[in-house]
Coordinates of C-alpha atoms and ligand atoms in Angstrom, one line a residue:
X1 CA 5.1 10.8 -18.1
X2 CA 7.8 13.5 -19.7
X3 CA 11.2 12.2 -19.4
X4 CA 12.9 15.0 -18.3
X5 CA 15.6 14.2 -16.0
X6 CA 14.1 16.4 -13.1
X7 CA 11.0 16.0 -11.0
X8 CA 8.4 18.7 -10.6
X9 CA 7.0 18.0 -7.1
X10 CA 3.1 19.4 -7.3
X11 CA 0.9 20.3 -4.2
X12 CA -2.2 18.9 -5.8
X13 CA -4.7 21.2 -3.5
X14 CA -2.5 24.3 -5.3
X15 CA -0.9 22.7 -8.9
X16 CA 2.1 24.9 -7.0
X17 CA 6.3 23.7 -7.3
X18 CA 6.8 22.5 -4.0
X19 CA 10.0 21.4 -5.2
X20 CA 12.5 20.1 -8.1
X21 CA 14.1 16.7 -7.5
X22 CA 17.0 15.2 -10.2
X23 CA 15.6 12.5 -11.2
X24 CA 17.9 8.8 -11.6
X25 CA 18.9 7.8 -14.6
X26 CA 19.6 3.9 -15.5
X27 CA 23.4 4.5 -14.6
X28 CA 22.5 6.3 -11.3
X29 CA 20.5 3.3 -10.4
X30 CA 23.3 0.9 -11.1
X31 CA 26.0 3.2 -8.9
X32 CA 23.8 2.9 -5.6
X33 CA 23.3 -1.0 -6.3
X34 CA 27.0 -1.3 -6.3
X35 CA 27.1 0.7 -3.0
X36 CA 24.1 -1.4 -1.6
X37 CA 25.8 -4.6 -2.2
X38 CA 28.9 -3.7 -0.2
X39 CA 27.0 -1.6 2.1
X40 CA 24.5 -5.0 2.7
X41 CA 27.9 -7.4 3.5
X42 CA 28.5 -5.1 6.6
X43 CA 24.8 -4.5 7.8
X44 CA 24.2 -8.3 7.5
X45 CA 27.1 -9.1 9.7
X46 CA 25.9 -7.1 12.6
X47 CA 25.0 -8.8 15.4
X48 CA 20.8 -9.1 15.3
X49 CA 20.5 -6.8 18.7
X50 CA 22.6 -3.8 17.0
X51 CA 20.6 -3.8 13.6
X52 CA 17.6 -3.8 15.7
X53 CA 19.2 -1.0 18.1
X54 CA 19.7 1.2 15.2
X55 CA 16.4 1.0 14.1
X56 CA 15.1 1.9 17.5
X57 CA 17.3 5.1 17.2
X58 CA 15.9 5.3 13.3
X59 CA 12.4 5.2 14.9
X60 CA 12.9 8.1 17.6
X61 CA 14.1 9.9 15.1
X62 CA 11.4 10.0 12.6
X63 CA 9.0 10.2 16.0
X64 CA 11.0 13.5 16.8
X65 CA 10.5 14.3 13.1
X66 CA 6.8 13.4 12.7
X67 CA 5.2 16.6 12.1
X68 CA 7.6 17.9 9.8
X69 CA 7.0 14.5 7.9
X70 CA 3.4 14.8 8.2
X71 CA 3.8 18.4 6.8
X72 CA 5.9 17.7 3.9
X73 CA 3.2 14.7 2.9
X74 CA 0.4 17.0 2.9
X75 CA 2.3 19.5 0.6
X76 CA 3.3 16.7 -1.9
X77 CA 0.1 14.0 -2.1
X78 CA -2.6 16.4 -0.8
X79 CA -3.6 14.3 2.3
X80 CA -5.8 15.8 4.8
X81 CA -3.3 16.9 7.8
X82 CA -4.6 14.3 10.2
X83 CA -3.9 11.5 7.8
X84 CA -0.8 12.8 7.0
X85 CA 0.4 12.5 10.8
X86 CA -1.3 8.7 11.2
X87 CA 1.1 7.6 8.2
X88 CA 4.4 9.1 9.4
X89 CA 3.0 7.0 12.8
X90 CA 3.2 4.2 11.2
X91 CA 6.5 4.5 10.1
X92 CA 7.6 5.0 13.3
X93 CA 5.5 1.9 14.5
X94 CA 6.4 -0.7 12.1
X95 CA 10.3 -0.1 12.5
X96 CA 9.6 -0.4 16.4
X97 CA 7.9 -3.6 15.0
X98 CA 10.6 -4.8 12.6
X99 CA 13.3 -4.3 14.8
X100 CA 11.9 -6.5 17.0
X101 CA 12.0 -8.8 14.2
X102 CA 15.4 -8.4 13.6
X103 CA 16.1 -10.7 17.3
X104 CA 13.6 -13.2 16.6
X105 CA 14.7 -14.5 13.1
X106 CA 14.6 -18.0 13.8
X107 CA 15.4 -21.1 11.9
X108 CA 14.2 -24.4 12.7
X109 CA 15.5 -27.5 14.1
X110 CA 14.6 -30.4 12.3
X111 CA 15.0 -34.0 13.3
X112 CA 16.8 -36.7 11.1
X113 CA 18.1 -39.4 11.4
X114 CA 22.4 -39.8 11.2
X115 CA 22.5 -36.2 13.0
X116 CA 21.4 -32.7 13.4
X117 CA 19.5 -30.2 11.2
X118 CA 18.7 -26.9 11.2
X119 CA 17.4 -24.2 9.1
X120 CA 18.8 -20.4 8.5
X121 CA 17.0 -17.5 7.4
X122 CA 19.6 -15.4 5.9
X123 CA 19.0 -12.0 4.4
X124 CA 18.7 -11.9 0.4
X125 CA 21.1 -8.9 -0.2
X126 CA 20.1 -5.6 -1.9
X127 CA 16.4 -5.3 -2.2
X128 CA 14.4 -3.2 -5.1
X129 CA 11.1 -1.4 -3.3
X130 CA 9.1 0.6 -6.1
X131 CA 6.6 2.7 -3.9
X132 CA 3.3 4.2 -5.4
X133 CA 2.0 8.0 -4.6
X134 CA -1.2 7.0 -2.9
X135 CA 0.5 6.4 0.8
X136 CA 3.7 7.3 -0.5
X137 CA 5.4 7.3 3.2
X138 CA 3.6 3.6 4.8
X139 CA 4.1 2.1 1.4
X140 CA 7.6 2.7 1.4
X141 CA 8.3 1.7 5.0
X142 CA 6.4 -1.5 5.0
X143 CA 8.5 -3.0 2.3
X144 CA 11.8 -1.2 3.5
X145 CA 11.6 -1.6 6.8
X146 CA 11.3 -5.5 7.5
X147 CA 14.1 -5.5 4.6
X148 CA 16.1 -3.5 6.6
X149 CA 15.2 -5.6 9.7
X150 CA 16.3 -9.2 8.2
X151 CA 19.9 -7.8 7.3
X152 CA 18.9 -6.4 3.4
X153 CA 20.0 -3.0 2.1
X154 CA 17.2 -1.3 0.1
X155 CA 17.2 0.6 -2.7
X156 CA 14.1 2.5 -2.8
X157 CA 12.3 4.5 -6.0
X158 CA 9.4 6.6 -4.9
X159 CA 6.8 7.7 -7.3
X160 CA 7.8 10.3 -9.7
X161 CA 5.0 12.4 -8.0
X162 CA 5.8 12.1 -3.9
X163 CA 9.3 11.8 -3.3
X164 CA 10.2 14.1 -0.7
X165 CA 9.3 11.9 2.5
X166 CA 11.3 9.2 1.3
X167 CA 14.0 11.5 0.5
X168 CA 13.6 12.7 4.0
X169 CA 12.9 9.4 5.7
X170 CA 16.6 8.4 4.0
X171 CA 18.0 11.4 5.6
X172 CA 16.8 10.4 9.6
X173 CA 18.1 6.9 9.1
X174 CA 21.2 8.5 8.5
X175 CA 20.8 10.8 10.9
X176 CA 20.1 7.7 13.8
X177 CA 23.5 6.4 12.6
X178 CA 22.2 3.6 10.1
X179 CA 25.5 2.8 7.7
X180 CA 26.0 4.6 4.5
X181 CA 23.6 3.4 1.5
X182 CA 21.5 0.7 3.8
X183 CA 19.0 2.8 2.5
X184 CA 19.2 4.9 -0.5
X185 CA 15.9 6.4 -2.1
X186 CA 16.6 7.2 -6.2
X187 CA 13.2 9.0 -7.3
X188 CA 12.9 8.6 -10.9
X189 CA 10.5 7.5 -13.6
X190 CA 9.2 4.6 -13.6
X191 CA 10.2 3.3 -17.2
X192 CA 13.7 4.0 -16.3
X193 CA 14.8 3.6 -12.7
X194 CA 12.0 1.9 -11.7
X195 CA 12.9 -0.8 -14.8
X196 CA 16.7 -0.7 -14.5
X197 CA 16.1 -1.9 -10.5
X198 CA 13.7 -4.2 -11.7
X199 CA 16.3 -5.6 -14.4
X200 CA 19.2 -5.4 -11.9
X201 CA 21.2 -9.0 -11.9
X202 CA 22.3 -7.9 -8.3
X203 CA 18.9 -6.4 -7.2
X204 CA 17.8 -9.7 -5.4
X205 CA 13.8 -9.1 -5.2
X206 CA 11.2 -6.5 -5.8
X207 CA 9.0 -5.1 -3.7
X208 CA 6.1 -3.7 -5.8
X209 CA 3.0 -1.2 -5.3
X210 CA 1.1 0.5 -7.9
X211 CA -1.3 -0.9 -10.9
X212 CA -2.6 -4.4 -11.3
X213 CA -1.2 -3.4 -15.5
X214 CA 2.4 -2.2 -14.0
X215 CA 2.9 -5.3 -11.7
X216 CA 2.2 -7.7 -14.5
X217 CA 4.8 -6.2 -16.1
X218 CA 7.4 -5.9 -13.4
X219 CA 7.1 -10.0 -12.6
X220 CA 7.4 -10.6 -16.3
X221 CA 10.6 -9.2 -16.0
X222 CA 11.5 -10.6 -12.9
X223 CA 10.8 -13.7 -14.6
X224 CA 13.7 -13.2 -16.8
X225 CA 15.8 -13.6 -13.7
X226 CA 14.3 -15.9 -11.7
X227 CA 13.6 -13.2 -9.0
X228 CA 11.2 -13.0 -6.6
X229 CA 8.6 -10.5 -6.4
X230 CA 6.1 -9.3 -3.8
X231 CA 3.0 -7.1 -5.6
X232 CA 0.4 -5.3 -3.9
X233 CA -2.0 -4.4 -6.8
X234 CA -5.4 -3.0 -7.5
X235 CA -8.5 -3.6 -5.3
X236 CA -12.1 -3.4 -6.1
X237 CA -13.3 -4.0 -2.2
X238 CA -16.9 -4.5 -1.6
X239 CA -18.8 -3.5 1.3
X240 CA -21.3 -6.1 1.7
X241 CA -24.0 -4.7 4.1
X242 CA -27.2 -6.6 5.6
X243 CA -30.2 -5.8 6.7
X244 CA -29.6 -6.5 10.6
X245 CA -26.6 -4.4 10.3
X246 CA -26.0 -0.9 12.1
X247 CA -26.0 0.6 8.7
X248 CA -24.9 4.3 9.8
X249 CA -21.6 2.3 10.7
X250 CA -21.6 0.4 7.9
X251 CA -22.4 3.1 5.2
X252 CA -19.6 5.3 6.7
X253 CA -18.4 6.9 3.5
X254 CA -15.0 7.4 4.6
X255 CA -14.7 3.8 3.9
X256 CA -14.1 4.9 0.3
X257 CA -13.2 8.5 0.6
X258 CA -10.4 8.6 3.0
X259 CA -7.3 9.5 1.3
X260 CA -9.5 11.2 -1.5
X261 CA -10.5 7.1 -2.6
X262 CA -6.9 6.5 -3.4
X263 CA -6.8 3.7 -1.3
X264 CA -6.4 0.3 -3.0
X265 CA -8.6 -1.1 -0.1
X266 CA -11.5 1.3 -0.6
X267 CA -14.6 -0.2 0.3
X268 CA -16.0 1.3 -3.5
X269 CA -18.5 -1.6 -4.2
X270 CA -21.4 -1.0 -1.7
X271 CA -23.2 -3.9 -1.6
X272 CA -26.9 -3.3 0.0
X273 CA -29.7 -6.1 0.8
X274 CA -32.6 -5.0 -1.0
X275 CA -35.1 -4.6 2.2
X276 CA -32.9 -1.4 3.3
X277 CA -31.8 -0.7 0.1
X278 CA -33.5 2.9 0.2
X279 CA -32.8 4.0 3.2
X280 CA -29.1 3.4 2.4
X281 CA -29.5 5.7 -0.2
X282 CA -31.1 8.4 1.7
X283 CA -28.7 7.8 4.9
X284 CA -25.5 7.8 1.9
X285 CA -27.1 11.6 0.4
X286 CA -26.6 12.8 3.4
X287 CA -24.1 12.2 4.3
X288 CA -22.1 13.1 1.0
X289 CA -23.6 16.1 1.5
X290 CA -22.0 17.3 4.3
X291 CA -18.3 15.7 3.4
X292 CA -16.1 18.8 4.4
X293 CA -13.5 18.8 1.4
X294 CA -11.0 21.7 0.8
X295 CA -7.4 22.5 1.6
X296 CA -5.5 19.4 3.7
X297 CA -3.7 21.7 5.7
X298 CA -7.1 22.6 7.7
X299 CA -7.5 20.1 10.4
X300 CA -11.7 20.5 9.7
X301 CA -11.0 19.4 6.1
X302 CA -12.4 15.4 5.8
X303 CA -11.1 14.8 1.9
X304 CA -8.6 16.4 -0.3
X305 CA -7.7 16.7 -3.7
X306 CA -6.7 13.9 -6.2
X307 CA -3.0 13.6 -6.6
X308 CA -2.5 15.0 -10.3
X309 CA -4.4 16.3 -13.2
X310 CA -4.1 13.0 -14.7
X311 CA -5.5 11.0 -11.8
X312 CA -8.7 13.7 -12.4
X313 CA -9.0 13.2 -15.6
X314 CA -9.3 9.5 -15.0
X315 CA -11.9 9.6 -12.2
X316 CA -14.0 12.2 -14.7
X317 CA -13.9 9.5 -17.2
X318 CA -16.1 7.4 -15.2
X319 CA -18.3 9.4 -14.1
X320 CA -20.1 11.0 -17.6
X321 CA -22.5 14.0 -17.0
X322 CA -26.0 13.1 -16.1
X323 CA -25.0 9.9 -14.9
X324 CA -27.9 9.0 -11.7
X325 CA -25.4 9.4 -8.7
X326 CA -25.5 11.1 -5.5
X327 CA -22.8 13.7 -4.9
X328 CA -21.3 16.0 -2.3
X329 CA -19.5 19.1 -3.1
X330 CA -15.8 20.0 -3.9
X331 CA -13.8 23.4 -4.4
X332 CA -13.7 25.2 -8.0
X333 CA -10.3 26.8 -9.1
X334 CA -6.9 25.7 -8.9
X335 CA -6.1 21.9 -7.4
X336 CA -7.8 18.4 -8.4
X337 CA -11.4 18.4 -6.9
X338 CA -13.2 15.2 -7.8
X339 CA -16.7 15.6 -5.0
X340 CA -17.7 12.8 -3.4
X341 CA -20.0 10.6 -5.1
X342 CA -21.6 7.2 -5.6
X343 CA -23.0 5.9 -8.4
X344 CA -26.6 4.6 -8.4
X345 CA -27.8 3.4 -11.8
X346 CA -24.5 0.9 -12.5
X347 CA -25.0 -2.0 -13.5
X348 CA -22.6 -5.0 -11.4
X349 CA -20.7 -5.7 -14.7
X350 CA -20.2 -2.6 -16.0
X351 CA -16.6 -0.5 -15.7
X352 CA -17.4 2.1 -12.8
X353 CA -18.9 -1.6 -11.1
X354 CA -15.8 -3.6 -12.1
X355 CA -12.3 -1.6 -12.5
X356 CA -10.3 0.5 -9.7
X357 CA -11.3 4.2 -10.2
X358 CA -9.2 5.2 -7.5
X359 CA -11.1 8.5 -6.8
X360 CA -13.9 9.2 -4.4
X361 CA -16.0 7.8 -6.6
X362 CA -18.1 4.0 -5.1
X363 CA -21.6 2.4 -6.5
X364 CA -24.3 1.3 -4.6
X365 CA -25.8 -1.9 -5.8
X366 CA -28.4 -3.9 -4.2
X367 CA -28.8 -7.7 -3.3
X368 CA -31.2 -10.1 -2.4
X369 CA -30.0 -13.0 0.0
X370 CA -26.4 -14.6 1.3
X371 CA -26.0 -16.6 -1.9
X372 CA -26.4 -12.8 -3.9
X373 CA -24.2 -11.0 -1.5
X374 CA -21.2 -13.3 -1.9
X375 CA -21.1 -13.9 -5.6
X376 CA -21.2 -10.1 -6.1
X377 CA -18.9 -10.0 -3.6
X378 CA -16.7 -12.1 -5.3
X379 CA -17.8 -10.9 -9.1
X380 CA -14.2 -9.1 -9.7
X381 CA -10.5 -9.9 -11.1
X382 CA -9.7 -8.3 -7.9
X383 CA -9.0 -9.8 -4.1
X384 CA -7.9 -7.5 -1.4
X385 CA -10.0 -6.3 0.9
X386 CA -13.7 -6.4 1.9
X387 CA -16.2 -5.3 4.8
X388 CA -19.1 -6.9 5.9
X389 CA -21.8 -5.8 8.4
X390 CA -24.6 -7.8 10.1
X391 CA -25.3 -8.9 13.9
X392 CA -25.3 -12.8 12.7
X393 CA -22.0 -14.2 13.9
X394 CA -22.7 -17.7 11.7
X395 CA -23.4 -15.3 8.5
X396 CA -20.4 -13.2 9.4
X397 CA -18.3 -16.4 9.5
X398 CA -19.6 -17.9 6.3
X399 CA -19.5 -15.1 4.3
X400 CA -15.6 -14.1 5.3
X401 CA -15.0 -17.5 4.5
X402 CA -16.5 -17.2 1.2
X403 CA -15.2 -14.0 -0.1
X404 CA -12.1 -14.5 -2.1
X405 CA -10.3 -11.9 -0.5
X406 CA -6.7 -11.1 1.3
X407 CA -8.1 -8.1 4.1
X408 CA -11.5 -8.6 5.5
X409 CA -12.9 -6.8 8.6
X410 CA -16.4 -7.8 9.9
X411 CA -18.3 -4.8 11.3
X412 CA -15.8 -2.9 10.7
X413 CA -13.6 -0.6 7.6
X414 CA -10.0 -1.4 8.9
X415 CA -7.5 -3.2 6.2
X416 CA -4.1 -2.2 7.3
X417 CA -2.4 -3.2 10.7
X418 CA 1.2 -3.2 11.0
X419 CA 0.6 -6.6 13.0
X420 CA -1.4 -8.2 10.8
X421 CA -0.3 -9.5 7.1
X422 CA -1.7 -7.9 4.1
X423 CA -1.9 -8.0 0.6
X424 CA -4.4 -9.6 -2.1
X425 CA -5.6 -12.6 -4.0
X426 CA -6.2 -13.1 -7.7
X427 CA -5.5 -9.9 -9.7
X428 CA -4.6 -7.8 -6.3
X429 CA -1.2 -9.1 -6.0
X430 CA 1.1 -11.7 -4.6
X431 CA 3.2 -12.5 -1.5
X432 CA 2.2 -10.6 1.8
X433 CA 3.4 -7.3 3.8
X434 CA 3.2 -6.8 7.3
X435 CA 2.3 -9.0 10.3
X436 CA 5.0 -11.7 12.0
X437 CA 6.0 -12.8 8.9
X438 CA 6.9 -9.6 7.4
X439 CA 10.6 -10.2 7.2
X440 CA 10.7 -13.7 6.4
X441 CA 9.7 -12.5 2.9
X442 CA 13.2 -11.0 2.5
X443 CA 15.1 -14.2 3.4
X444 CA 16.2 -17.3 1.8
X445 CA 16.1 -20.2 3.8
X446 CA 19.2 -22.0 4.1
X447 CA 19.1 -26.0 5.7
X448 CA 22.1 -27.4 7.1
X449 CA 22.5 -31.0 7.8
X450 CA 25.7 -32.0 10.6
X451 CA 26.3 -35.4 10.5
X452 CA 26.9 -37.1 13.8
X453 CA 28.6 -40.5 12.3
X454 CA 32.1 -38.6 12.1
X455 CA 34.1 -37.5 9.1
X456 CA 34.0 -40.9 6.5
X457 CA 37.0 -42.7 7.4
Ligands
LIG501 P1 1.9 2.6 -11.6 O1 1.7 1.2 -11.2 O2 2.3 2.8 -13.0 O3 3.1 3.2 -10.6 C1 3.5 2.7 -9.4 C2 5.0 2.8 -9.3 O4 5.6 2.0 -10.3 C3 5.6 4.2 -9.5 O5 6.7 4.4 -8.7 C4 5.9 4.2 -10.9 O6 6.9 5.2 -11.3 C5 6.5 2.8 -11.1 N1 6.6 2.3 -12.4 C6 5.8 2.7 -13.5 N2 6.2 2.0 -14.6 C7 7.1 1.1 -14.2 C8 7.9 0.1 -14.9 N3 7.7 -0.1 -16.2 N4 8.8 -0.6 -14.2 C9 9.0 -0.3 -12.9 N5 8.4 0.6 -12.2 C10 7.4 1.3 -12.9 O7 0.6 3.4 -11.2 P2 0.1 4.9 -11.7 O8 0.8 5.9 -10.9 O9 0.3 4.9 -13.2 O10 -1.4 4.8 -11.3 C11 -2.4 4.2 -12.2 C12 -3.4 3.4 -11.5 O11 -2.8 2.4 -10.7 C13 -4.2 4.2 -10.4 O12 -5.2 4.9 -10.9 C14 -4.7 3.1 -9.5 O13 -5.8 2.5 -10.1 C15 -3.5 2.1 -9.6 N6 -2.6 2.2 -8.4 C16 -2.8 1.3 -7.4 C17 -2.0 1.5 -6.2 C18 -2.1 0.5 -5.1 O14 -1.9 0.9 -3.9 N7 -2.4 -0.8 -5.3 C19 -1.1 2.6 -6.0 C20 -1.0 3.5 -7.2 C21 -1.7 3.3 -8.3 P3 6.3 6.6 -11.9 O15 5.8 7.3 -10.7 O16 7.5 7.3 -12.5 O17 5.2 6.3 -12.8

């Protein structure tokens, strides 16, 4: 990463400027925490029913806004059109969600003896989200938006590569009359803003996406301070598939090629019993084969590019000429074009098997009984999210209570709900996103004992 102190927005179908963005520096960072924390004091003391009215109003705005949004995130990440409009959806939906959230903050009631307790969830202050490129507009709604909700300001720094819908999503929230610097977005580079938010004394927890190699180091930091950290990480999902299963369902390769495979829940590890193990192969061919992959903006087009030359290069260095795989096809000329492909002569430990390509890149790899399935399934530093297919509802149960994983859906691909909490085990990450909980995450809980004996005479 250059560290020039503006952005160079690429459309990755095109390599074209879409735009220039100034990019924080350690000292910009430090000026909008200041703002934060007196901008938090004020939000905070809202009464619950107006924060959450103002994110209803943030939340019609950015529905009013939603194909502009849509638009701008197929120009900067390269997402296929009708992705692009299911992500600025969800934005909308989860601050619906979170502003319901804001009403229902509840403490408990305890009982003691010598008089009354009760617990507080009180907002942490000003809280640090570093969003990845991959869904660069849920990412950064799902751990600003429940912030927002509990009474937190956010400072938000977007991937150096995909700022401009959190730029813009900080514009509407304005624009629906949220207070000054509630939200601020700072893109930046990551070794710089991202670290000086990280570092901040008065930046009271971080809110990280990205690499499983990044996260270490952001908690190591934290550490320092004794502040708390959610991390969504890497994945490494497999898609454990058996025999009774309706295998055109379960072999759905969109379950690793939506979003171009950078999903840190794609289903990249196809697990196949060995009695259908062929005709999985056959049924995958063809239907790699007819993968429609081009320019995002089409509404025919199934998979775009990869988000940067970089990213490309990465993918490539998995996948070595010659290698046995079966492959779809992807355009020539300007852009990132990785084709679809899975890999069919890896073995379980080795690297294309083991570590997060994040590209439309999965292997196949066979398995012989329950037992098999499930330590495959687990054979992996990661832990976030998982498929399995078959019509047994005792195997289906056994094996999702086996598999050491955050996300799993049984005959079915879904991960992400904005109901529902997610995030990983081991490797993939710590803490959880979404769901009821969401915005107990950014509160500290407070007890308060009231004695009922009187003051001590
Ligand atoms: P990173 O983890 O490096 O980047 C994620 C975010 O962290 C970006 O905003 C980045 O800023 C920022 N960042 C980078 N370094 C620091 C730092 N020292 N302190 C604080 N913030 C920092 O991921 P990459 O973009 O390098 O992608 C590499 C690989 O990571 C991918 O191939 C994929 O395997 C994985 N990944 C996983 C994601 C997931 O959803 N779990 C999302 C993205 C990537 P900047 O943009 O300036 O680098």
């Amino acid at each position: 990463m250059s560290d020039s102190d503006e952005l160079k927005v690429l459309n990755p179908a095109t390599e074209e400027v879409v735009a220039t963005v100034p990019a924080a520096s350690e000292q910009d960072v430090a000026a909008a925490v200041v703002r934060a924390v007196r901008a938090q004091t004020r939000w905070a003391a809202l009464a619950p029913a107006d924060r959450a009215r103002l994110l209803r109003r943030f939340a019609d705005v950015v529905d009013a806004h939603l194909e502009e949004l849509a638009q701008l995130e197929v120009r900067e990440a390269g997402h296929t059109v009708g992705n692009a409009r299911w992500e600025a959806g969800n934005a909308r939906d989860l601050l619906l969600y979170a502003a319901g959230g804001a009403e229902r903050l509840l403490g408990k009631q305890i009982p003691v003896p010598g008089g009354w307790n009760v617990t507080f969830q009180e907002p942490l202050g000003v809280v640090g989200v570093i969003a990845p490129w991959n869904f660069p507009m849920p990412i950064a709604a799902w751990g600003s938006f429940p912030a927002l909700a509990a009474g937190n300001a956010v400072v938000l720094k977007p991937a150096e590569t995909t700022p401009l819908t959190a730029l813009r999503l900080a514009g509407l929230a304005l624009e629906a009359g949220l207070p000054e610097h509630v939200l601020q977005v700072l893109p930046g580079h990551g070794h710089t803003a991202g670290r000086a938010l990280v570092d901040h004394p008065d930046v009271a927890k971080i809110v990280f996406t990205g690499s499983t190699r990044t996260g270490r180091e952001v908690m190591e930091r934290c550490a320092r301070l004794v502040k708390p950290v959610t991390l969504e990480l890497g994945g490494k999902s497999p898609n454990v598939v058996f025999a009774d299963a309706d295998l055109e369902a379960a072999l759905n390769p969109f379950s690793f090629l939506d979003n171009s495979g950078q999903d840190c829940c794609a289903r990249t590890r196809i697990l196949v019993q060995e009695s259908v193990y062929d005709e999985a192969r056959e049924f995958l061919a063809d239907a790699l084969a007819v993968v429609v992959v081009g320019d995002p903006a089409d509404e025919k087009t199934q998979m775009g590019p990869l988000i940067s030359r970089q990213q490309l290069d990465r993918v490539r260095s998995y996948v070595p000429e010659g290698a046995p795989a079966l492959r779809g096809s992807a355009p020539d000329g300007p852009g990132f074009w990785f084709p679809p492909t899975v890999l069919t002569g890896e073995r379980p430990d080795g690297e294309a098997a083991r570590e997060e390509i994040f590209g439309p890149v999965a292997v196949l790899l066979p398995f012989a009984d329950e037992a098999d399935a499930i330590r495959l399934a687990n054979d992996t530093p990661y832990g976030l999210s998982g498929s399995l297919w078959t019509r047994d509802l005792g195997r289906a149960l056994r094996v999702s209570q086996s598999v050491r994983a955050g996300n799993l859906s049984v005959n079915s691909h879904s991960s992400v709900r904005y109901w529902t909490p997610f995030g990983g085990y081991k490797q993939s990450g710590l803490g959880r996103e979404l769901g009821p909980d969401a915005l107990t995450a950014f509160t500290e809980t407070k007890n308060v004992f009231i004695s009922t004996e009187g003051p001590a005479q």
